[in-house]
mmCIF file of C-alpha atoms in Angstrom:
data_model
loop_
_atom_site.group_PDB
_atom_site.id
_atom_site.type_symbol
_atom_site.label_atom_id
_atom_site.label_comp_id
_atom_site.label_asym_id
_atom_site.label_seq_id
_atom_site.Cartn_x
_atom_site.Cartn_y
_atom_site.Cartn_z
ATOM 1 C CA UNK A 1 -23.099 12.356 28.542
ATOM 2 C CA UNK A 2 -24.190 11.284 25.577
ATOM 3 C CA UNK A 3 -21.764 10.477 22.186
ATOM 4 C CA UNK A 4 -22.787 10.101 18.718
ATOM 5 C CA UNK A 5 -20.813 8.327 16.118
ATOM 6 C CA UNK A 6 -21.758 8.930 12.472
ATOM 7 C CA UNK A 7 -19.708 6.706 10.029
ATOM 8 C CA UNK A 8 -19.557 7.851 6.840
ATOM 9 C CA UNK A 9 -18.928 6.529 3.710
ATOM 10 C CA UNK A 10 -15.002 6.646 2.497
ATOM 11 C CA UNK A 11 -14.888 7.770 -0.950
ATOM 12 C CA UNK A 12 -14.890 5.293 -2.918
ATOM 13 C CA UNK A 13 -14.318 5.206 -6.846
ATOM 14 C CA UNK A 14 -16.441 3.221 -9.032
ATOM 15 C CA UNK A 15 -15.510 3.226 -13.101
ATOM 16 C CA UNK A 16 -18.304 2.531 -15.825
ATOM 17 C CA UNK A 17 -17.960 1.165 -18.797
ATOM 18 C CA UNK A 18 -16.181 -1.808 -17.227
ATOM 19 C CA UNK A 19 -14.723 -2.914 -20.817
ATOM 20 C CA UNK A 20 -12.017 -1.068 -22.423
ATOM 21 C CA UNK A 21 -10.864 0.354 -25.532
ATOM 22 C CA UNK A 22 -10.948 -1.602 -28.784
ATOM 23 C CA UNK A 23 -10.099 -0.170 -31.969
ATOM 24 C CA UNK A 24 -8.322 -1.285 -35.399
ATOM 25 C CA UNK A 25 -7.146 0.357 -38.756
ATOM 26 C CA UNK A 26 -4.947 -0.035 -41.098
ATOM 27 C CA UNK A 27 -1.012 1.415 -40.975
ATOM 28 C CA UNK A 28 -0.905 5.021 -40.916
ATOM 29 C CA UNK A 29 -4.173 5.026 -39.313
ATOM 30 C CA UNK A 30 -7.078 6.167 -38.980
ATOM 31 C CA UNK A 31 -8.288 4.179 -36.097
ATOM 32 C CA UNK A 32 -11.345 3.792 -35.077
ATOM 33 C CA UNK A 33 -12.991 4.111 -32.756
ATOM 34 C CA UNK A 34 -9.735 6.589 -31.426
ATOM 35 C CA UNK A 35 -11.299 7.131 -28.244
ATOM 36 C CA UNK A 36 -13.563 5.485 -25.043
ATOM 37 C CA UNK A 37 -15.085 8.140 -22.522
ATOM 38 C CA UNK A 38 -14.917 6.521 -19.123
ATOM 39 C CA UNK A 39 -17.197 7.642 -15.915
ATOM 40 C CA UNK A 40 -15.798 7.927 -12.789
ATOM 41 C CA UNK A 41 -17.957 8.197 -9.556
ATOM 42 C CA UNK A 42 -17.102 8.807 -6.020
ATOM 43 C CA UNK A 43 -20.158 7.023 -4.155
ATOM 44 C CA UNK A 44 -18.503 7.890 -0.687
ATOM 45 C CA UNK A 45 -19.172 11.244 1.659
ATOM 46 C CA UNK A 46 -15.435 12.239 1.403
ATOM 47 C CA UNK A 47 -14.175 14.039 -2.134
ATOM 48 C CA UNK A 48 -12.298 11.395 -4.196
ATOM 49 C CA UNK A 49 -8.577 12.438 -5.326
ATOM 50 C CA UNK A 50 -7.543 10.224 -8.237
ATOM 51 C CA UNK A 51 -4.864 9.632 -11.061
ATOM 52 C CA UNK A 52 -5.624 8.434 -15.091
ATOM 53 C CA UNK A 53 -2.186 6.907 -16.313
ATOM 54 C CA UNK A 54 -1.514 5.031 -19.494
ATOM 55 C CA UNK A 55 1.364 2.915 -20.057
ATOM 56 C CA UNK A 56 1.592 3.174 -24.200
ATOM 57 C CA UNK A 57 3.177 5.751 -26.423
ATOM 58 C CA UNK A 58 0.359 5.574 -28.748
ATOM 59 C CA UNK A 59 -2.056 6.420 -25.617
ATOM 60 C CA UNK A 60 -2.992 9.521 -24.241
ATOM 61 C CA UNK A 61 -5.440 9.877 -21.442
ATOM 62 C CA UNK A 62 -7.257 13.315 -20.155
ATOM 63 C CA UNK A 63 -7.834 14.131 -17.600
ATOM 64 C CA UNK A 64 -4.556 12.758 -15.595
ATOM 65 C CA UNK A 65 -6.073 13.313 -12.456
ATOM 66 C CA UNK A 66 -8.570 15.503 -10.055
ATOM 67 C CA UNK A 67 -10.528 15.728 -7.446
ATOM 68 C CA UNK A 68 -14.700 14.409 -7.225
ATOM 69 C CA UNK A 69 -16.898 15.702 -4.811
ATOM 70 C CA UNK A 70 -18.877 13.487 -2.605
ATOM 71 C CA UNK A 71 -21.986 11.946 -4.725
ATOM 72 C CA UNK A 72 -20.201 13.348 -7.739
ATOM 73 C CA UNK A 73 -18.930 11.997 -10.987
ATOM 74 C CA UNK A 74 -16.400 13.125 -14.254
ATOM 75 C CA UNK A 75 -15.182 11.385 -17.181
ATOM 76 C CA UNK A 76 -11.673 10.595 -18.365
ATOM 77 C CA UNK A 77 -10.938 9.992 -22.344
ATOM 78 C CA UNK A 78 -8.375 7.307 -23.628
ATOM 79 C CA UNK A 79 -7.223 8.129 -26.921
ATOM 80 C CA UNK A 80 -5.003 7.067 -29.689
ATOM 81 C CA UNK A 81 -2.602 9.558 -30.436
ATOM 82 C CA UNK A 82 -0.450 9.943 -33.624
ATOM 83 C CA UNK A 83 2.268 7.651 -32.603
ATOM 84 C CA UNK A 84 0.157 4.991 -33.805
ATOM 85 C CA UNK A 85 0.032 5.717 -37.254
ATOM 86 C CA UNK A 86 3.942 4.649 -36.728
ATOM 87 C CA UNK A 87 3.185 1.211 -35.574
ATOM 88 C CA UNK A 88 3.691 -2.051 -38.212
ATOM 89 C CA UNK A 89 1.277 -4.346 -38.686
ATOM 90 C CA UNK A 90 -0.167 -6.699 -35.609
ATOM 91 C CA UNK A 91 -2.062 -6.538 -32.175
ATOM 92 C CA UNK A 92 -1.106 -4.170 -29.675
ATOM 93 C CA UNK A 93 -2.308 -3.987 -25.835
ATOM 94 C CA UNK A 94 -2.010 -1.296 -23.191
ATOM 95 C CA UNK A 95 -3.594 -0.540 -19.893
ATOM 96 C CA UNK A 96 -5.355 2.623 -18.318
ATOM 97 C CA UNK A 97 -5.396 2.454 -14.781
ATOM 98 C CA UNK A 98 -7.361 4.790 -12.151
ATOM 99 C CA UNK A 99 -6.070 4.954 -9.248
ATOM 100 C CA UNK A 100 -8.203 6.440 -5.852
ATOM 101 C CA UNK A 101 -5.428 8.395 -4.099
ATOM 102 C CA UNK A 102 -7.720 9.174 -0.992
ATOM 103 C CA UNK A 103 -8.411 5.932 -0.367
ATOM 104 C CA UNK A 104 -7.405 3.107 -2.736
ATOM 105 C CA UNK A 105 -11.135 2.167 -2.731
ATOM 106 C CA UNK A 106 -12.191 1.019 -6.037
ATOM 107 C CA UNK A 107 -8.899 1.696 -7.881
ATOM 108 C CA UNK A 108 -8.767 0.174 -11.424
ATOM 109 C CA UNK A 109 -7.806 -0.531 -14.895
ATOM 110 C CA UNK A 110 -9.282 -0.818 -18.298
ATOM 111 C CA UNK A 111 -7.580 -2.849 -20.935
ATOM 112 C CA UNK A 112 -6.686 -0.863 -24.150
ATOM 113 C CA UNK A 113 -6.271 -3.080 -27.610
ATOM 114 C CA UNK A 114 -5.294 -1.731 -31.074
ATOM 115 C CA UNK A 115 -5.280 -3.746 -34.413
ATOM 116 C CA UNK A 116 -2.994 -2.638 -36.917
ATOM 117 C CA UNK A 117 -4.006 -3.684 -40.273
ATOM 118 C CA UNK A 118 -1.360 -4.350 -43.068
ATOM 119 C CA UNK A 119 -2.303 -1.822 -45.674
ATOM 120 C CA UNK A 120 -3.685 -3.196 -49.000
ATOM 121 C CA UNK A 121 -5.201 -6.184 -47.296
ATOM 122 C CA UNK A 122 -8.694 -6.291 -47.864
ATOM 123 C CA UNK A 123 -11.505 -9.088 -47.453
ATOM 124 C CA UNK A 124 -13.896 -9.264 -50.852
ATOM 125 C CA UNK A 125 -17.382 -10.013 -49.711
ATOM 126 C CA UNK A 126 -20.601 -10.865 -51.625
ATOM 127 C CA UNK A 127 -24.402 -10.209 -50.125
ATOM 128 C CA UNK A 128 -26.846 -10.980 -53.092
ATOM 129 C CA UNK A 129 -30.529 -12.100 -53.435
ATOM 130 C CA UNK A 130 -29.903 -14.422 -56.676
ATOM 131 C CA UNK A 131 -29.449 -17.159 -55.137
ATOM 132 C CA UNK A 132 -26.128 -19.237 -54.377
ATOM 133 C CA UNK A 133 -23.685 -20.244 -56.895
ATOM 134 C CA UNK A 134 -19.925 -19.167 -57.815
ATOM 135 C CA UNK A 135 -19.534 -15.554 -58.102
ATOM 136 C CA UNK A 136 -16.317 -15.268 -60.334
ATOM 137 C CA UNK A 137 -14.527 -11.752 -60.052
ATOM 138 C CA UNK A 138 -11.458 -10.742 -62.277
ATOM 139 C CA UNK A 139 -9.403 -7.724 -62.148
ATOM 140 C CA UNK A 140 -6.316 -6.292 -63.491
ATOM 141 C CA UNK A 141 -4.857 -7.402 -59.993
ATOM 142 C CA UNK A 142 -3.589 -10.866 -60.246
ATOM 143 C CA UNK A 143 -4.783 -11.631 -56.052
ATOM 144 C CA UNK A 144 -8.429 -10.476 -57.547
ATOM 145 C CA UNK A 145 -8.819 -13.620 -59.711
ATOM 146 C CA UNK A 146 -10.929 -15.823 -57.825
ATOM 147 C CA UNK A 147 -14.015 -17.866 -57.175
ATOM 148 C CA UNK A 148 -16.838 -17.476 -54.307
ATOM 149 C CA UNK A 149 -19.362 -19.436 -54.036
ATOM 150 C CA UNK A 150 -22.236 -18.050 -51.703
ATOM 151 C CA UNK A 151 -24.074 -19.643 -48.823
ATOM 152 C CA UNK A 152 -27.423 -18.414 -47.912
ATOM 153 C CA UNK A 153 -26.860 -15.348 -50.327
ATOM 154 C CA UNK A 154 -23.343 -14.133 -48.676
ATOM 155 C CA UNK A 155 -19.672 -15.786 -49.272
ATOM 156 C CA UNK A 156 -16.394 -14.000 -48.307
ATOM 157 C CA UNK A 157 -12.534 -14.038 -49.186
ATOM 158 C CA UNK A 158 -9.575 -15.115 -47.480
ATOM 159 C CA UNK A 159 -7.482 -11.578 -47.104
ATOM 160 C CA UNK A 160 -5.924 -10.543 -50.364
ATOM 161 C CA UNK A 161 -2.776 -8.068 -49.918
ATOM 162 C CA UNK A 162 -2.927 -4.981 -52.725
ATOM 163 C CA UNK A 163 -0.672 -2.190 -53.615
ATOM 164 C CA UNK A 164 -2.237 0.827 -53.256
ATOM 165 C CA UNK A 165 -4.423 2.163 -56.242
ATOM 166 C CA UNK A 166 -7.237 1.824 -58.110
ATOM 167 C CA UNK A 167 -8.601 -1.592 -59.443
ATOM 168 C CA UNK A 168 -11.177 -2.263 -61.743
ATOM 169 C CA UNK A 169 -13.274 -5.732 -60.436
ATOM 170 C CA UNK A 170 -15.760 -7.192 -62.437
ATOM 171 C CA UNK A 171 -18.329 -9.631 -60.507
ATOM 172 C CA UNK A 172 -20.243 -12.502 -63.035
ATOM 173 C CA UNK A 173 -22.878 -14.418 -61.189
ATOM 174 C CA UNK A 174 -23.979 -17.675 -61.751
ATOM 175 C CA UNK A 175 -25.883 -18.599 -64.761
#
């Protein structure tokens, strides 16, 4: 008598792009970008059960879970949700993990970093073709009075903090 054994492939979850979300914007949002699309493929010759969980109030993921056929593939979306645009001002890291529930195989996570801008801060930058020198720029805002000098046609400011509004700037170049 003869007996074949066929060993086949558990499933096995593999997760592309391996880097994670990064996105920034100032308080009260927007941020971009406010999502990352993640593929998830089962490379094994069993379907592929599997979880999506976030571990942030300002992160939502979708799908949180389901099943991939053998050779088959989905995505899952992290996004920033509105709780953000409570946040204050500063770095803030989370984590998406994917989790194979058939098998364990391949089970991972994704880092998840937001940058929450101070609002009125803003960085004054100067690209020109006329050469270097001090570009002086004046405003009605008292941070606005200042001096750059350019390098290689570009120079840029230290962040200045404004209230919101409108401000009228007025850039003299060199002589």
């Amino acid at each position: 008598r003869t007996v074949i054994l066929n060993v086949m492939e558990p499933a096995r979850l593999a997760v592309t792009p391996a880097d994670g979300l990064v996105a920034s914007g100032y308080q009260g949002g927007p941020f971009s970008p406010s999502t990352k699309t993640f593929t998830l493929s089962n490379s094994g010759a069993y379907p592929l059960a599997f979880t999506a969980t976030d571990n942030q109030s300002w992160l939502d993921v979708t799908p949180v879970g389901g099943i991939i056929p053998a050779g088959g593939s989905t995505t899952v979306t992290l996004s920033i949700n509105a709780a953000a645009n409570a946040l204050a001002s500063g770095p803030y890291s989370g984590t998406l993990t994917l989790t194979n529930t058939t098998s364990g195989l391949g089970s991972t996570t994704r880092p998840a970093t937001l940058t929450v801008i101070p609002n009125g801060q803003v960085i004054l930058k100067v690209v020109t073709s006329e050469g270097d020198g001090p570009f002086t720029f004046t405003s009605s805002a008292s941070p606005l009075a200042m001096t750059l000098t350019t390098s290689n046609g570009v120079a840029q400011s230290s962040p200045v903090t404004l209230n919101p509004g409108t401000y009228g700037v007025t850039v003299t170049p060199p002589d």
